[in-house]
């Protein structure tokens, strides 16, 4: 007496995103903390010294947040107009910021009033930065000039007037105090040496340049402008290395992960993309609610801070080790190992009499009903909402099993409007799925045969039947297109493959056409 | 049987055991059933065949216990004889010659010396009318008796043995034929005939399929084609008969049986469910479902403890009191056709072919026993006629037997063909095949052929399948970790190459012996490919007809490729020159190569019968040929390697030295070729197996049975050991009594010790039975201990002699016991000395 063999549910290969190390790494962040600022957030900068506060430039203010605070620990409000580009010095003591009113202000992080004010630009200053010797400031402005300032004397050291449009980004070298690079809306990137009066290198990006980034080694430069992100090799005289076009709107911000192996780009299309810096493939993608203007990563990737046009600052903190473990532990709250092995590892003593008990076979509900030949009930069970939506393969397996038993017609027949609507709903959802189509097409034909007479009696059912028809028509068109493409590909393959003569010696072989075609799968 | 030198074609196993109802002997220890030309005696406890009752020269058509002697059994056969056997010793007692084919037999204790047999109507030989004839068995001392006293009882009966049955105490006999039930009363010498209408309103068929009579009551149960069971009562009046109807079966009831006390009625049919109806309370039913396949016969042992059911898949199931299947006797399952090729499992050397639906059967040829069924489809089988089910259509083993590939298909009328290719890995731990990969829809159309790469030394295993969709595909075992995220997935199979040739349909494929070449035939063209690079190396062709069979030569002939074509040509190509070496015109239905030698066998269909040619591709003369091996066309055959090589020097029989050729006739008989020497040896070995015990003599039994017997004897010795302590204790008492009273400690001190000694000695006696091993070790330790003690004892020789007197012949257990008692008795002694 054999036991009942349960319905075989076909296992299909999983479609969709593959789980890689990167996905695991970048998914390991908590739900974002969202802070409303006063205006669009144009710049975020992390302090290089612990505890790694970050300055957020938004509208006329610069807020400084602690790593885990939701309230600003410090606020600089002494701006007459919109502030730009609040950046920390490498020792984290000073902060410089440009302003719409063309004045560059230098603040002590602990103070409130500006220590120095650098006046000289004639238009809004969008870019400010400290040089690596910590005594000079680089600024770039909408008046097409970039200048170097001396901090102690608050005097202008040099002016470079080579760009022909607004200068909106710039970066200073961390290794050499005299080198800095600026990017402008005139599509060019220029590398300046403070010891010379002119730019030493010019690169054409092709679009207005929005953001610049130097690799820690400073051999490579990344620029973002328009939809492109470009990587330049500075050691080869500014030779373009890669051009990436993964966003569909202007890329606004660039950032490197702490290890230097991943490059992040943020764009107005509300996405942040993560690239592998060895092959420049996108390995991960973040979605945000609004267009992103600024992006920063905390040291060791502890948090991702994103500023958006809708003046929301979103901060994602990395899950700590035990936290991530705890959550996964909560998810699989199952009986402990001891429960399962209870009594199983008992070794009977020599004079024990073993009473064997038949092992109870666990069957799913639909299998129990199939065992009793309750075919309609089994189909109902398989069509329950959860199964239908989450595990359509189970529903399909039950339908297939019923078909095999020759009782599918009985199971489908005799349904009321609601039951039929549910059935049709399932068909509409899954009939074009290539995994399920062979089974569901037979079922659909049977349903049409059975319920032919009741068409027109219920508006719900009629609507669904029309939807099904529409769906099938669309699918047929689609298949036709695919076949056309396939045909085109075939001709291309056939013409590109070399034709080879097959040796056919011997007297018996007759005039068989000797060409063969073969292709690899 | 055709003689050729000393090579003969013989039946080799696999005969039907479900042809007729089996018989359980009175002591329920044996089961007798008709099997081909012999009656087989099985043990009901071990499922083993104990011996065959051989002697009939035609199909045995019935087995019946002699009502007056429980140790004798009648068997009737189509050769026109009824034979009486002693089934315990397997001795033929008497042969009654009837003179015409006997189709079934029945007898009753009420009719001494008379048996009732069903024979064709004597008057009209061509028609299929049968009559029930009473035969008076002549009382004579001769072994061969001619029974001529025949008297017809009923005419126009069914040849089905289930349709004739004796009623209560043999007073009447009921017979059913078509729509009629006829009851013949012996006392009144009168028969009544009851008829049913052809069809009732719902379209059910009323044809009677089987009859059973209640043993104590006047009640006849009939089973019908539409699944109904009718219980007839009051049938000794022509007009006033009544019947009640029971209905559970959805298709024909194939067998009915009352239990000996008449409390239950058993019925079975196509559904493979044994239904037990309570007599007079028919609403109460018990079911025993999923017995495997359709029930053909039901029998109950005379004491009612065992039921046994025969099934359509050549199986007999023994059921203990309707709840538990206690034994399954399974013969070779043969459907209408063998869809898979016959194969030999390289590991177990068993014959593999498709058996019961959705299964592959592994059949041991030398032991004529089904080893196991491998469930390929793994789906609940629905017992309903007219339902299209998955069938195993192709199977292949790789050279080492570690991989098995199977193809199952299901074709519904208007739906697409469903195909599954499954690959099974042999699991060393469970010693069976475990499913590794399922490829659903491997091809778009039916698979025509499948073969594994047979090179044993190659690193990768490769499978090639050819299909009607015009492609052949190569499947390879991929152990690429990158494909699998988790390590728990082992290597699995995936498609490596898809090949086609001019859109022609590939028919067969074959790997060369070293696995370096693959030949695929596309209709009349044979293409040769290199599996390493998948390059088309050459094409060979022999128009105008398609190639049917392809075969590479082996060993010294591996340069040859042989093929048969539909226009009766056998071609041999030389692959070194790519030219036709020779060809001959013969209608070959099957061509196969012996895997161990260069020999090839070709079955040739000629004038309605099949001839066999065994040849080497390199030699023009066949090694062996035999005309008219069997009638009809042989389509399935296999070379099975022998377990031990024969050393025949004769040229004509040398080809049988390494392997044996088995083939299936169109009537599904399994035949083989044997030599005279081999037969002689077989006979000699079978004579050694004379059995007088109920337990079958298997190698396993020979190994363990003796041990069991010893153990059986052990309880007796254990019992005696248990009884023994008393006199031993009395020794202690004696000792106690003999010691002068003034040297003894106080009685209160002695009493507890004395009682304790008694208690312990008894429990020890009991544990002797079970704890042999432990006891032995303990006792050895004790021996040392007690010896140490006894050194100081002065009474040792006396005691030993006492023990010797009490039990002259001591068993080991007793000896141990004795030692223990000695030790215990002495435990008070040192105390005594100290005091």
mmCIF file of C-alpha atoms in Angstrom, chain A residues 1-8 10-12 14-20 350-351 361 370-371 373 400-407 437-439 441-442 445-446 500-521, chain B residues 288-291 323 325 359 375 377-382 384 387-390 410 412 415-416 418 420 435 438 440 471 473 485 495-498 500-503 525 529 532-543 573 577-580 770-771 774:
data_model
loop_
_atom_site.group_PDB
_atom_site.id
_atom_site.type_symbol
_atom_site.label_atom_id
_atom_site.label_comp_id
_atom_site.label_asym_id
_atom_site.label_seq_id
_atom_site.Cartn_x
_atom_site.Cartn_y
_atom_site.Cartn_z
ATOM 1 C CA UNK A 1 0.000 0.000 0.000
ATOM 2 C CA UNK A 2 1.828 3.038 -1.182
ATOM 3 C CA UNK A 3 1.241 6.435 0.300
ATOM 4 C CA UNK A 4 -0.402 9.308 -1.521
ATOM 5 C CA UNK A 5 1.999 11.149 -3.758
ATOM 6 C CA UNK A 6 1.532 14.877 -3.382
ATOM 7 C CA UNK A 7 1.113 17.203 -6.332
ATOM 8 C CA UNK A 8 4.420 18.182 -7.840
ATOM 9 C CA UNK A 10 7.257 22.865 -10.564
ATOM 10 C CA UNK A 11 10.241 24.870 -9.412
ATOM 11 C CA UNK A 12 11.009 27.666 -11.815
ATOM 12 C CA UNK A 14 14.034 32.795 -10.112
ATOM 13 C CA UNK A 15 13.779 35.820 -12.322
ATOM 14 C CA UNK A 16 14.810 39.360 -11.474
ATOM 15 C CA UNK A 17 17.593 40.843 -9.448
ATOM 16 C CA UNK A 18 20.470 38.658 -8.562
ATOM 17 C CA UNK A 19 21.699 38.853 -5.006
ATOM 18 C CA UNK A 20 25.330 39.909 -5.026
ATOM 19 C CA UNK A 350 18.636 -3.897 24.267
ATOM 20 C CA UNK A 351 15.464 -5.273 25.799
ATOM 21 C CA UNK A 361 2.485 12.243 5.966
ATOM 22 C CA UNK A 370 -7.278 15.796 -4.084
ATOM 23 C CA UNK A 371 -6.745 12.627 -2.085
ATOM 24 C CA UNK A 373 -11.213 13.417 -5.019
ATOM 25 C CA UNK A 400 -2.271 20.777 -14.175
ATOM 26 C CA UNK A 401 -2.848 17.893 -11.791
ATOM 27 C CA UNK A 402 -6.602 18.187 -12.258
ATOM 28 C CA UNK A 403 -6.099 18.169 -15.998
ATOM 29 C CA UNK A 404 -3.985 15.058 -15.713
ATOM 30 C CA UNK A 405 -6.680 13.373 -13.691
ATOM 31 C CA UNK A 406 -9.184 14.290 -16.374
ATOM 32 C CA UNK A 407 -11.346 16.142 -13.866
ATOM 33 C CA UNK A 437 0.832 29.373 -20.588
ATOM 34 C CA UNK A 438 0.583 25.730 -21.745
ATOM 35 C CA UNK A 439 -1.494 24.774 -18.708
ATOM 36 C CA UNK A 441 -4.492 27.976 -22.158
ATOM 37 C CA UNK A 442 -6.237 24.596 -21.831
ATOM 38 C CA UNK A 445 -10.479 27.037 -23.360
ATOM 39 C CA UNK A 446 -12.424 24.835 -20.998
ATOM 40 C CA UNK A 500 32.654 24.740 -44.397
ATOM 41 C CA UNK A 501 33.082 21.886 -46.753
ATOM 42 C CA UNK A 502 32.580 18.539 -45.134
ATOM 43 C CA UNK A 503 34.875 15.868 -46.426
ATOM 44 C CA UNK A 504 32.766 13.232 -48.099
ATOM 45 C CA UNK A 505 35.072 10.763 -49.745
ATOM 46 C CA UNK A 506 34.013 7.324 -50.776
ATOM 47 C CA UNK A 507 32.137 6.003 -53.692
ATOM 48 C CA UNK A 508 28.819 5.396 -52.027
ATOM 49 C CA UNK A 509 28.102 8.922 -50.917
ATOM 50 C CA UNK A 510 26.032 10.639 -53.508
ATOM 51 C CA UNK A 511 25.485 14.256 -54.262
ATOM 52 C CA UNK A 512 24.243 15.448 -50.940
ATOM 53 C CA UNK A 513 24.468 19.129 -50.535
ATOM 54 C CA UNK A 514 27.555 19.413 -48.524
ATOM 55 C CA UNK A 515 27.001 22.573 -46.697
ATOM 56 C CA UNK A 516 25.825 22.410 -43.164
ATOM 57 C CA UNK A 517 24.842 24.999 -40.738
ATOM 58 C CA UNK A 518 25.179 24.666 -37.081
ATOM 59 C CA UNK A 519 24.981 26.949 -34.233
ATOM 60 C CA UNK A 520 25.833 26.930 -30.641
ATOM 61 C CA UNK A 521 23.274 27.328 -27.965
ATOM 62 C CA UNK B 288 -7.606 -0.588 1.721
ATOM 63 C CA UNK B 289 -6.603 1.891 -0.961
ATOM 64 C CA UNK B 290 -3.589 2.298 -3.221
ATOM 65 C CA UNK B 291 -2.659 -1.335 -3.660
ATOM 66 C CA UNK B 323 -5.264 -3.722 7.450
ATOM 67 C CA UNK B 325 0.173 -5.432 3.617
ATOM 68 C CA UNK B 359 8.006 3.072 -12.965
ATOM 69 C CA UNK B 375 9.261 5.613 -9.390
ATOM 70 C CA UNK B 377 6.944 9.905 -12.746
ATOM 71 C CA UNK B 378 6.394 10.516 -9.031
ATOM 72 C CA UNK B 379 2.752 11.322 -9.416
ATOM 73 C CA UNK B 380 -0.337 9.808 -7.944
ATOM 74 C CA UNK B 381 -1.563 7.198 -10.412
ATOM 75 C CA UNK B 382 -5.242 7.543 -11.152
ATOM 76 C CA UNK B 384 -9.256 5.032 -14.469
ATOM 77 C CA UNK B 387 -7.014 8.466 -18.955
ATOM 78 C CA UNK B 388 -3.764 9.546 -20.553
ATOM 79 C CA UNK B 389 -1.020 9.155 -17.986
ATOM 80 C CA UNK B 390 2.667 9.853 -18.018
ATOM 81 C CA UNK B 410 2.073 12.256 -21.955
ATOM 82 C CA UNK B 412 -3.432 14.205 -24.736
ATOM 83 C CA UNK B 415 -3.046 19.338 -25.986
ATOM 84 C CA UNK B 416 0.646 19.709 -26.467
ATOM 85 C CA UNK B 418 4.331 16.915 -22.370
ATOM 86 C CA UNK B 420 10.216 15.420 -19.181
ATOM 87 C CA UNK B 435 16.578 12.445 -8.919
ATOM 88 C CA UNK B 438 14.394 17.431 -14.281
ATOM 89 C CA UNK B 440 10.798 19.806 -18.702
ATOM 90 C CA UNK B 471 17.417 18.558 -33.502
ATOM 91 C CA UNK B 473 20.869 17.911 -28.114
ATOM 92 C CA UNK B 485 24.126 30.637 -5.133
ATOM 93 C CA UNK B 495 22.242 21.681 -22.575
ATOM 94 C CA UNK B 496 25.658 21.851 -24.164
ATOM 95 C CA UNK B 497 24.963 21.707 -27.860
ATOM 96 C CA UNK B 498 22.061 21.668 -30.272
ATOM 97 C CA UNK B 500 20.685 19.802 -36.793
ATOM 98 C CA UNK B 501 21.274 18.635 -40.320
ATOM 99 C CA UNK B 502 19.265 20.099 -43.165
ATOM 100 C CA UNK B 503 16.103 20.045 -41.111
ATOM 101 C CA UNK B 525 22.203 10.140 -43.918
ATOM 102 C CA UNK B 529 30.322 14.343 -35.119
ATOM 103 C CA UNK B 532 34.849 17.420 -28.221
ATOM 104 C CA UNK B 533 34.432 20.281 -30.684
ATOM 105 C CA UNK B 534 30.946 19.572 -32.074
ATOM 106 C CA UNK B 535 32.270 19.577 -35.552
ATOM 107 C CA UNK B 536 30.563 17.607 -38.264
ATOM 108 C CA UNK B 537 33.294 15.235 -39.344
ATOM 109 C CA UNK B 538 31.697 13.318 -42.147
ATOM 110 C CA UNK B 539 28.462 12.070 -43.576
ATOM 111 C CA UNK B 540 27.756 8.555 -44.750
ATOM 112 C CA UNK B 541 24.670 7.586 -46.626
ATOM 113 C CA UNK B 542 22.963 4.661 -48.182
ATOM 114 C CA UNK B 543 19.897 5.892 -50.024
ATOM 115 C CA UNK B 573 31.106 1.447 -42.914
ATOM 116 C CA UNK B 577 38.340 5.256 -45.028
ATOM 117 C CA UNK B 578 34.817 6.653 -44.677
ATOM 118 C CA UNK B 579 33.602 4.111 -47.135
ATOM 119 C CA UNK B 580 31.243 1.196 -47.180
ATOM 120 C CA UNK B 770 19.091 -11.466 26.652
ATOM 121 C CA UNK B 771 22.467 -10.185 27.630
ATOM 122 C CA UNK B 774 27.606 -8.349 28.387
#
